[in-house]
Amino acid sequence: MRAAIALAAAALLAAPAMAANNPRTGRAFVLSGATGAPLRTLMAPDPINEALFGLSVAGVGDVNGDTIPDLAVGAPGVNALGVSRSGRAYLFSGADGSLIRAIDPPAPDGGARFGFVVAATGDLDGDGAGDLVVGAPKARSQGVGRTGEAYFISGMAGTSLEILRMPVPQKGARFAFSAASGRDVTGDGVTDIMLGAPSENVAPPNSSKRANQGRVYVFSGQANCLGVDPLFTRF
């Protein structure tokens, strides 16, 4: 199992290589936080080979207004809008496991792997619903190649709020390979978001230790700061 997260009274686990008929379609499982007993199984809405449904999972707060926290699951191998391996994410009801909506990348890019990582962000746009960040670590930057991108997504509407890119795009950096939130690092009372680029080269160009050191970017969760440069980086 690739991923597991804790919810208020349950746990969401994923098996992205599991499938009944199609290799590596994937599944996700909701388990009782009290006993560990299975509560429900989330099946891939697009059961294709190598969909990798469940490679990433997250609890994202209440997005459909029933007061119960809902669930996000990534499937970076899905052919969204007919584009090979562009990726897709899904929101499921925390109450009954039903599909709320599928989320496609704003501009499908073959092999971008949108949905490789999903994470809760809190309510970014002030509509009262939980929002999320979705990573596509192989998304292309114009004139550079595959650098990676992340997207702030409205939980209520399923639409993109902002696109997050590397300040200095670097081919092969795998920006948005990982994502995390839950901490207010700026002291403004709003949860901030961290995105990892594990293959970014951060040493001077002639350094023998230049390759693949990696870097973490911290972005403000303030609604009026969406889309700006990261607050700071660490490597």
PDB file of C-alpha atoms in Angstrom:
ATOM      1  CA  MET A   1       0.000   0.000   0.000  1.00  0.00           C
ATOM      2  CA  ARG A   2       1.425   3.316  -1.114  1.00  0.00           C
ATOM      3  CA  ALA A   3      -0.411   5.862   1.022  1.00  0.00           C
ATOM      4  CA  ALA A   4      -2.298   6.201   4.271  1.00  0.00           C
ATOM      5  CA  ILE A   5      -3.786   9.194   6.060  1.00  0.00           C
ATOM      6  CA  ALA A   6      -5.655   9.617   9.321  1.00  0.00           C
ATOM      7  CA  LEU A   7      -9.085  11.247   9.368  1.00  0.00           C
ATOM      8  CA  ALA A   8     -11.142  12.316  12.384  1.00  0.00           C
ATOM      9  CA  ALA A   9     -12.507   8.840  13.080  1.00  0.00           C
ATOM     10  CA  ALA A  10     -11.168   6.737  10.242  1.00  0.00           C
ATOM     11  CA  ALA A  11      -8.146   6.029   8.090  1.00  0.00           C
ATOM     12  CA  LEU A  12      -7.874   6.142   4.318  1.00  0.00           C
ATOM     13  CA  LEU A  13      -5.426   3.689   2.770  1.00  0.00           C
ATOM     14  CA  ALA A  14      -4.585   3.040  -0.856  1.00  0.00           C
ATOM     15  CA  ALA A  15      -3.342   0.189  -3.001  1.00  0.00           C
ATOM     16  CA  PRO A  16      -2.509   1.752  -6.379  1.00  0.00           C
ATOM     17  CA  ALA A  17      -1.305  -1.528  -7.888  1.00  0.00           C
ATOM     18  CA  MET A  18      -4.399  -3.500  -6.889  1.00  0.00           C
ATOM     19  CA  ALA A  19      -7.076  -4.416  -9.420  1.00  0.00           C
ATOM     20  CA  ALA A  20      -9.556  -7.144 -10.203  1.00  0.00           C
ATOM     21  CA  ASN A  21      -9.188  -7.183 -13.987  1.00  0.00           C
ATOM     22  CA  ASN A  22      -6.910  -4.342 -15.128  1.00  0.00           C
ATOM     23  CA  PRO A  23      -3.265  -4.342 -13.986  1.00  0.00           C
ATOM     24  CA  ARG A  24      -2.397  -1.525 -11.574  1.00  0.00           C
ATOM     25  CA  THR A  25      -5.773   0.164 -11.726  1.00  0.00           C
ATOM     26  CA  GLY A  26      -5.759   0.621  -7.956  1.00  0.00           C
ATOM     27  CA  ARG A  27      -8.221   0.962  -5.081  1.00  0.00           C
ATOM     28  CA  ALA A  28      -8.548   2.928  -1.854  1.00  0.00           C
ATOM     29  CA  PHE A  29      -9.924   1.728   1.453  1.00  0.00           C
ATOM     30  CA  VAL A  30     -11.560   3.545   4.363  1.00  0.00           C
ATOM     31  CA  LEU A  31     -10.870   1.863   7.696  1.00  0.00           C
ATOM     32  CA  SER A  32     -12.302   2.499  11.139  1.00  0.00           C
ATOM     33  CA  GLY A  33     -10.017   4.634  13.249  1.00  0.00           C
ATOM     34  CA  ALA A  34     -11.269   2.838  16.356  1.00  0.00           C
ATOM     35  CA  THR A  35     -10.897  -0.796  15.314  1.00  0.00           C
ATOM     36  CA  GLY A  36      -9.134  -0.817  11.951  1.00  0.00           C
ATOM     37  CA  ALA A  37     -12.078  -2.651  10.438  1.00  0.00           C
ATOM     38  CA  PRO A  38     -12.856  -1.878   6.779  1.00  0.00           C
ATOM     39  CA  LEU A  39     -15.712   0.580   6.302  1.00  0.00           C
ATOM     40  CA  ARG A  40     -15.780   0.841   2.513  1.00  0.00           C
ATOM     41  CA  THR A  41     -13.755   0.396  -0.644  1.00  0.00           C
ATOM     42  CA  LEU A  42     -13.335   3.183  -3.179  1.00  0.00           C
ATOM     43  CA  MET A  43     -13.107   1.834  -6.706  1.00  0.00           C
ATOM     44  CA  ALA A  44     -11.429   3.589  -9.610  1.00  0.00           C
ATOM     45  CA  PRO A  45     -14.051   5.496 -11.645  1.00  0.00           C
ATOM     46  CA  ASP A  46     -11.776   5.057 -14.695  1.00  0.00           C
ATOM     47  CA  PRO A  47     -10.578   1.439 -14.401  1.00  0.00           C
ATOM     48  CA  ILE A  48      -7.843   1.387 -17.025  1.00  0.00           C
ATOM     49  CA  ASN A  49      -4.491  -0.356 -16.972  1.00  0.00           C
ATOM     50  CA  GLU A  50      -1.874   1.596 -15.038  1.00  0.00           C
ATOM     51  CA  ALA A  51      -4.363   4.182 -13.759  1.00  0.00           C
ATOM     52  CA  LEU A  52      -2.602   4.027 -10.354  1.00  0.00           C
ATOM     53  CA  PHE A  53      -5.795   5.100  -8.610  1.00  0.00           C
ATOM     54  CA  GLY A  54      -4.870   5.645  -4.969  1.00  0.00           C
ATOM     55  CA  LEU A  55      -1.227   6.560  -5.494  1.00  0.00           C
ATOM     56  CA  SER A  56      -2.105   9.591  -3.344  1.00  0.00           C
ATOM     57  CA  VAL A  57      -4.949  10.107  -0.861  1.00  0.00           C
ATOM     58  CA  ALA A  58      -6.054  12.922   1.441  1.00  0.00           C
ATOM     59  CA  GLY A  59      -8.863  14.013   3.713  1.00  0.00           C
ATOM     60  CA  VAL A  60      -9.905  17.440   2.426  1.00  0.00           C
ATOM     61  CA  GLY A  61     -12.659  18.670   4.695  1.00  0.00           C
ATOM     62  CA  ASP A  62     -16.316  19.054   3.793  1.00  0.00           C
ATOM     63  CA  VAL A  63     -16.703  19.925   0.100  1.00  0.00           C
ATOM     64  CA  ASN A  64     -20.374  19.025  -0.459  1.00  0.00           C
ATOM     65  CA  GLY A  65     -21.984  20.746   2.501  1.00  0.00           C
ATOM     66  CA  ASP A  66     -23.098  17.710   4.538  1.00  0.00           C
ATOM     67  CA  THR A  67     -20.717  18.612   7.436  1.00  0.00           C
ATOM     68  CA  ILE A  68     -18.768  15.342   7.007  1.00  0.00           C
ATOM     69  CA  PRO A  69     -15.127  15.506   5.829  1.00  0.00           C
ATOM     70  CA  ASP A  70     -14.662  14.205   2.300  1.00  0.00           C
ATOM     71  CA  LEU A  71     -11.848  12.350   0.550  1.00  0.00           C
ATOM     72  CA  ALA A  72      -9.498  13.035  -2.366  1.00  0.00           C
ATOM     73  CA  VAL A  73      -7.795  10.288  -4.375  1.00  0.00           C
ATOM     74  CA  GLY A  74      -5.262  10.756  -7.166  1.00  0.00           C
ATOM     75  CA  ALA A  75      -4.906   8.598 -10.273  1.00  0.00           C
ATOM     76  CA  PRO A  76      -1.907   9.941 -12.199  1.00  0.00           C
ATOM     77  CA  GLY A  77      -2.074   7.263 -14.893  1.00  0.00           C
ATOM     78  CA  VAL A  78      -5.572   8.111 -16.171  1.00  0.00           C
ATOM     79  CA  ASN A  79      -5.954   9.483 -19.691  1.00  0.00           C
ATOM     80  CA  ALA A  80      -7.831  12.665 -18.773  1.00  0.00           C
ATOM     81  CA  LEU A  81      -9.778  14.198 -21.653  1.00  0.00           C
ATOM     82  CA  GLY A  82      -8.210  11.644 -23.982  1.00  0.00           C
ATOM     83  CA  VAL A  83      -4.606  12.697 -23.254  1.00  0.00           C
ATOM     84  CA  SER A  84      -2.352   9.768 -22.336  1.00  0.00           C
ATOM     85  CA  ARG A  85      -1.293   9.621 -18.674  1.00  0.00           C
ATOM     86  CA  SER A  86      -2.216  13.233 -18.077  1.00  0.00           C
ATOM     87  CA  GLY A  87      -3.791  12.169 -14.766  1.00  0.00           C
ATOM     88  CA  ARG A  88      -6.931  12.883 -12.801  1.00  0.00           C
ATOM     89  CA  ALA A  89      -8.050  13.361  -9.185  1.00  0.00           C
ATOM     90  CA  TYR A  90     -11.368  12.478  -7.574  1.00  0.00           C
ATOM     91  CA  LEU A  91     -13.431  13.695  -4.638  1.00  0.00           C
ATOM     92  CA  PHE A  92     -15.504  11.123  -2.741  1.00  0.00           C
ATOM     93  CA  SER A  93     -18.130  11.574  -0.072  1.00  0.00           C
ATOM     94  CA  GLY A  94     -16.860  10.842   3.407  1.00  0.00           C
ATOM     95  CA  ALA A  95     -20.404   9.889   4.375  1.00  0.00           C
ATOM     96  CA  ASP A  96     -21.105   7.105   1.882  1.00  0.00           C
ATOM     97  CA  GLY A  97     -18.104   6.833  -0.464  1.00  0.00           C
ATOM     98  CA  SER A  98     -20.003   8.048  -3.510  1.00  0.00           C
ATOM     99  CA  LEU A  99     -18.149   9.982  -6.185  1.00  0.00           C
ATOM    100  CA  ILE A 100     -18.653  13.746  -5.839  1.00  0.00           C
ATOM    101  CA  ARG A 101     -16.659  14.737  -8.916  1.00  0.00           C
ATOM    102  CA  ALA A 102     -13.638  14.031 -11.065  1.00  0.00           C
ATOM    103  CA  ILE A 103     -11.021  16.774 -11.360  1.00  0.00           C
ATOM    104  CA  ASP A 104      -9.097  17.095 -14.610  1.00  0.00           C
ATOM    105  CA  PRO A 105      -5.885  19.106 -15.071  1.00  0.00           C
ATOM    106  CA  PRO A 106      -6.552  22.641 -16.324  1.00  0.00           C
ATOM    107  CA  ALA A 107      -4.519  21.920 -19.474  1.00  0.00           C
ATOM    108  CA  PRO A 108      -4.066  18.157 -19.982  1.00  0.00           C
ATOM    109  CA  ASP A 109      -0.435  17.319 -20.758  1.00  0.00           C
ATOM    110  CA  GLY A 110       0.545  13.823 -21.843  1.00  0.00           C
ATOM    111  CA  GLY A 111       2.591  12.123 -19.142  1.00  0.00           C
ATOM    112  CA  ALA A 112       2.274  15.023 -16.663  1.00  0.00           C
ATOM    113  CA  ARG A 113       0.906  12.694 -13.945  1.00  0.00           C
ATOM    114  CA  PHE A 114      -1.647  15.110 -12.463  1.00  0.00           C
ATOM    115  CA  GLY A 115      -2.852  13.498  -9.234  1.00  0.00           C
ATOM    116  CA  PHE A 116       0.546  12.057  -8.307  1.00  0.00           C
ATOM    117  CA  VAL A 117       0.038  13.871  -5.021  1.00  0.00           C
ATOM    118  CA  VAL A 118      -3.070  15.371  -3.398  1.00  0.00           C
ATOM    119  CA  ALA A 119      -3.212  17.287  -0.120  1.00  0.00           C
ATOM    120  CA  ALA A 120      -5.711  19.364   1.818  1.00  0.00           C
ATOM    121  CA  THR A 121      -5.165  23.116   1.985  1.00  0.00           C
ATOM    122  CA  GLY A 122      -8.089  24.338   4.055  1.00  0.00           C
ATOM    123  CA  ASP A 123     -10.515  26.866   2.595  1.00  0.00           C
ATOM    124  CA  LEU A 124      -8.385  28.914   0.202  1.00  0.00           C
ATOM    125  CA  ASP A 125     -11.131  30.811  -1.619  1.00  0.00           C
ATOM    126  CA  GLY A 126     -13.382  31.630   1.323  1.00  0.00           C
ATOM    127  CA  ASP A 127     -16.458  29.710   0.110  1.00  0.00           C
ATOM    128  CA  GLY A 128     -16.716  27.604   3.270  1.00  0.00           C
ATOM    129  CA  ALA A 129     -15.621  24.357   1.599  1.00  0.00           C
ATOM    130  CA  GLY A 130     -12.334  22.521   1.893  1.00  0.00           C
ATOM    131  CA  ASP A 131      -9.901  22.974  -0.996  1.00  0.00           C
ATOM    132  CA  LEU A 132      -6.876  20.966  -2.113  1.00  0.00           C
ATOM    133  CA  VAL A 133      -3.576  21.057  -3.944  1.00  0.00           C
ATOM    134  CA  VAL A 134      -2.851  18.560  -6.721  1.00  0.00           C
ATOM    135  CA  GLY A 135       0.641  17.908  -8.037  1.00  0.00           C
ATOM    136  CA  ALA A 136       1.768  16.985 -11.554  1.00  0.00           C
ATOM    137  CA  PRO A 137       5.532  16.435 -11.194  1.00  0.00           C
ATOM    138  CA  LYS A 138       6.061  15.790 -14.910  1.00  0.00           C
ATOM    139  CA  ALA A 139       4.113  18.757 -16.258  1.00  0.00           C
ATOM    140  CA  ARG A 140       5.923  20.741 -18.927  1.00  0.00           C
ATOM    141  CA  SER A 141       7.080  24.333 -18.712  1.00  0.00           C
ATOM    142  CA  GLN A 142       7.241  26.124 -22.033  1.00  0.00           C
ATOM    143  CA  GLY A 143      10.748  26.113 -23.465  1.00  0.00           C
ATOM    144  CA  VAL A 144      12.189  24.098 -20.567  1.00  0.00           C
ATOM    145  CA  GLY A 145      10.659  20.616 -20.565  1.00  0.00           C
ATOM    146  CA  ARG A 146       9.194  18.546 -17.753  1.00  0.00           C
ATOM    147  CA  THR A 147       9.653  20.617 -14.595  1.00  0.00           C
ATOM    148  CA  GLY A 148       6.428  19.909 -12.666  1.00  0.00           C
ATOM    149  CA  GLU A 149       3.486  22.049 -11.563  1.00  0.00           C
ATOM    150  CA  ALA A 150       0.940  22.128  -8.762  1.00  0.00           C
ATOM    151  CA  TYR A 151      -2.621  23.406  -8.771  1.00  0.00           C
ATOM    152  CA  PHE A 152      -4.808  24.880  -6.070  1.00  0.00           C
ATOM    153  CA  ILE A 153      -8.243  23.336  -6.678  1.00  0.00           C
ATOM    154  CA  SER A 154     -11.608  24.502  -5.366  1.00  0.00           C
ATOM    155  CA  GLY A 155     -13.208  21.649  -3.456  1.00  0.00           C
ATOM    156  CA  MET A 156     -16.696  22.998  -4.046  1.00  0.00           C
ATOM    157  CA  ALA A 157     -16.392  23.646  -7.789  1.00  0.00           C
ATOM    158  CA  GLY A 158     -13.521  21.341  -8.782  1.00  0.00           C
ATOM    159  CA  THR A 159     -11.930  24.155 -10.780  1.00  0.00           C
ATOM    160  CA  SER A 160      -8.381  25.472 -10.675  1.00  0.00           C
ATOM    161  CA  LEU A 161      -7.809  28.497  -8.439  1.00  0.00           C
ATOM    162  CA  GLU A 162      -4.131  28.988  -9.227  1.00  0.00           C
ATOM    163  CA  ILE A 163      -1.190  27.229 -10.851  1.00  0.00           C
ATOM    164  CA  LEU A 164       2.025  27.004  -8.853  1.00  0.00           C
ATOM    165  CA  ARG A 165       5.287  26.826 -10.769  1.00  0.00           C
ATOM    166  CA  MET A 166       8.959  26.877  -9.906  1.00  0.00           C
ATOM    167  CA  PRO A 167      10.291  30.462  -9.781  1.00  0.00           C
ATOM    168  CA  VAL A 168      13.178  29.297 -11.958  1.00  0.00           C
ATOM    169  CA  PRO A 169      11.915  26.277 -13.957  1.00  0.00           C
ATOM    170  CA  GLN A 170      14.404  23.428 -14.138  1.00  0.00           C
ATOM    171  CA  LYS A 171      13.990  20.397 -16.353  1.00  0.00           C
ATOM    172  CA  GLY A 172      13.625  17.166 -14.418  1.00  0.00           C
ATOM    173  CA  ALA A 173      13.211  18.833 -11.002  1.00  0.00           C
ATOM    174  CA  ARG A 174       9.918  16.990 -10.342  1.00  0.00           C
ATOM    175  CA  PHE A 175       8.368  20.000  -8.662  1.00  0.00           C
ATOM    176  CA  ALA A 176       5.176  18.973  -6.785  1.00  0.00           C
ATOM    177  CA  PHE A 177       6.363  15.406  -6.348  1.00  0.00           C
ATOM    178  CA  SER A 178       5.226  15.810  -2.725  1.00  0.00           C
ATOM    179  CA  ALA A 179       2.899  18.191  -0.906  1.00  0.00           C
ATOM    180  CA  ALA A 180       1.914  18.872   2.686  1.00  0.00           C
ATOM    181  CA  SER A 181      -0.055  21.406   4.674  1.00  0.00           C
ATOM    182  CA  GLY A 182      -1.441  21.767   8.169  1.00  0.00           C
ATOM    183  CA  ARG A 183       1.060  24.242   9.609  1.00  0.00           C
ATOM    184  CA  ASP A 184       0.906  28.015   9.785  1.00  0.00           C
ATOM    185  CA  VAL A 185       4.545  28.874   9.176  1.00  0.00           C
ATOM    186  CA  THR A 186       3.999  32.628   8.784  1.00  0.00           C
ATOM    187  CA  GLY A 187       1.941  33.263  11.915  1.00  0.00           C
ATOM    188  CA  ASP A 188      -0.985  34.816  10.032  1.00  0.00           C
ATOM    189  CA  GLY A 189      -3.491  32.211  11.216  1.00  0.00           C
ATOM    190  CA  VAL A 190      -3.774  30.530   7.799  1.00  0.00           C
ATOM    191  CA  THR A 191      -2.445  27.091   6.895  1.00  0.00           C
ATOM    192  CA  ASP A 192       0.459  27.247   4.431  1.00  0.00           C
ATOM    193  CA  ILE A 193       1.487  24.715   1.789  1.00  0.00           C
ATOM    194  CA  MET A 194       4.801  22.968   1.162  1.00  0.00           C
ATOM    195  CA  LEU A 195       5.766  21.465  -2.195  1.00  0.00           C
ATOM    196  CA  GLY A 196       8.799  19.276  -2.803  1.00  0.00           C
ATOM    197  CA  ALA A 197      11.080  19.171  -5.848  1.00  0.00           C
ATOM    198  CA  PRO A 198      13.350  16.226  -4.979  1.00  0.00           C
ATOM    199  CA  SER A 199      15.413  16.301  -8.174  1.00  0.00           C
ATOM    200  CA  GLU A 200      16.118  20.025  -8.354  1.00  0.00           C
ATOM    201  CA  ASN A 201      19.788  20.943  -8.689  1.00  0.00           C
ATOM    202  CA  VAL A 202      20.547  23.680  -6.172  1.00  0.00           C
ATOM    203  CA  ALA A 203      24.352  23.831  -5.988  1.00  0.00           C
ATOM    204  CA  PRO A 204      26.457  26.125  -8.234  1.00  0.00           C
ATOM    205  CA  PRO A 205      26.625  24.938 -11.853  1.00  0.00           C
ATOM    206  CA  ASN A 206      30.235  23.732 -11.603  1.00  0.00           C
ATOM    207  CA  SER A 207      29.819  21.917  -8.300  1.00  0.00           C
ATOM    208  CA  SER A 208      30.499  18.188  -8.215  1.00  0.00           C
ATOM    209  CA  LYS A 209      27.534  17.887  -5.805  1.00  0.00           C
ATOM    210  CA  ARG A 210      25.069  19.673  -8.043  1.00  0.00           C
ATOM    211  CA  ALA A 211      22.734  16.880  -9.133  1.00  0.00           C
ATOM    212  CA  ASN A 212      19.420  16.095  -7.451  1.00  0.00           C
ATOM    213  CA  GLN A 213      19.850  17.674  -4.020  1.00  0.00           C
ATOM    214  CA  GLY A 214      16.199  18.749  -4.026  1.00  0.00           C
ATOM    215  CA  ARG A 215      14.345  21.713  -2.581  1.00  0.00           C
ATOM    216  CA  VAL A 216      11.141  22.407  -0.637  1.00  0.00           C
ATOM    217  CA  TYR A 217       8.991  25.448  -1.430  1.00  0.00           C
ATOM    218  CA  VAL A 218       6.581  27.029   1.033  1.00  0.00           C
ATOM    219  CA  PHE A 219       3.585  28.908  -0.385  1.00  0.00           C
ATOM    220  CA  SER A 220       1.185  31.142   1.515  1.00  0.00           C
ATOM    221  CA  GLY A 221      -2.326  29.818   2.062  1.00  0.00           C
ATOM    222  CA  GLN A 222      -3.749  33.335   2.177  1.00  0.00           C
ATOM    223  CA  ALA A 223      -6.412  33.781  -0.500  1.00  0.00           C
ATOM    224  CA  ASN A 224      -4.960  37.113  -1.605  1.00  0.00           C
ATOM    225  CA  CYS A 225      -1.494  35.567  -1.968  1.00  0.00           C
ATOM    226  CA  LEU A 226      -2.393  32.670  -4.253  1.00  0.00           C
ATOM    227  CA  GLY A 227      -0.125  32.321  -7.240  1.00  0.00           C
ATOM    228  CA  VAL A 228       2.689  34.498  -5.943  1.00  0.00           C
ATOM    229  CA  ASP A 229       6.263  33.316  -5.490  1.00  0.00           C
ATOM    230  CA  PRO A 230       6.987  30.979  -2.589  1.00  0.00           C
ATOM    231  CA  LEU A 231       7.523  32.531   0.821  1.00  0.00           C
ATOM    232  CA  PHE A 232      10.857  30.741   1.171  1.00  0.00           C
ATOM    233  CA  THR A 233      12.695  27.572   0.198  1.00  0.00           C
ATOM    234  CA  ARG A 234      14.811  24.981   1.959  1.00  0.00           C
ATOM    235  CA  PHE A 235      17.276  22.463   0.535  1.00  0.00           C
TER     236      PHE A 235
END
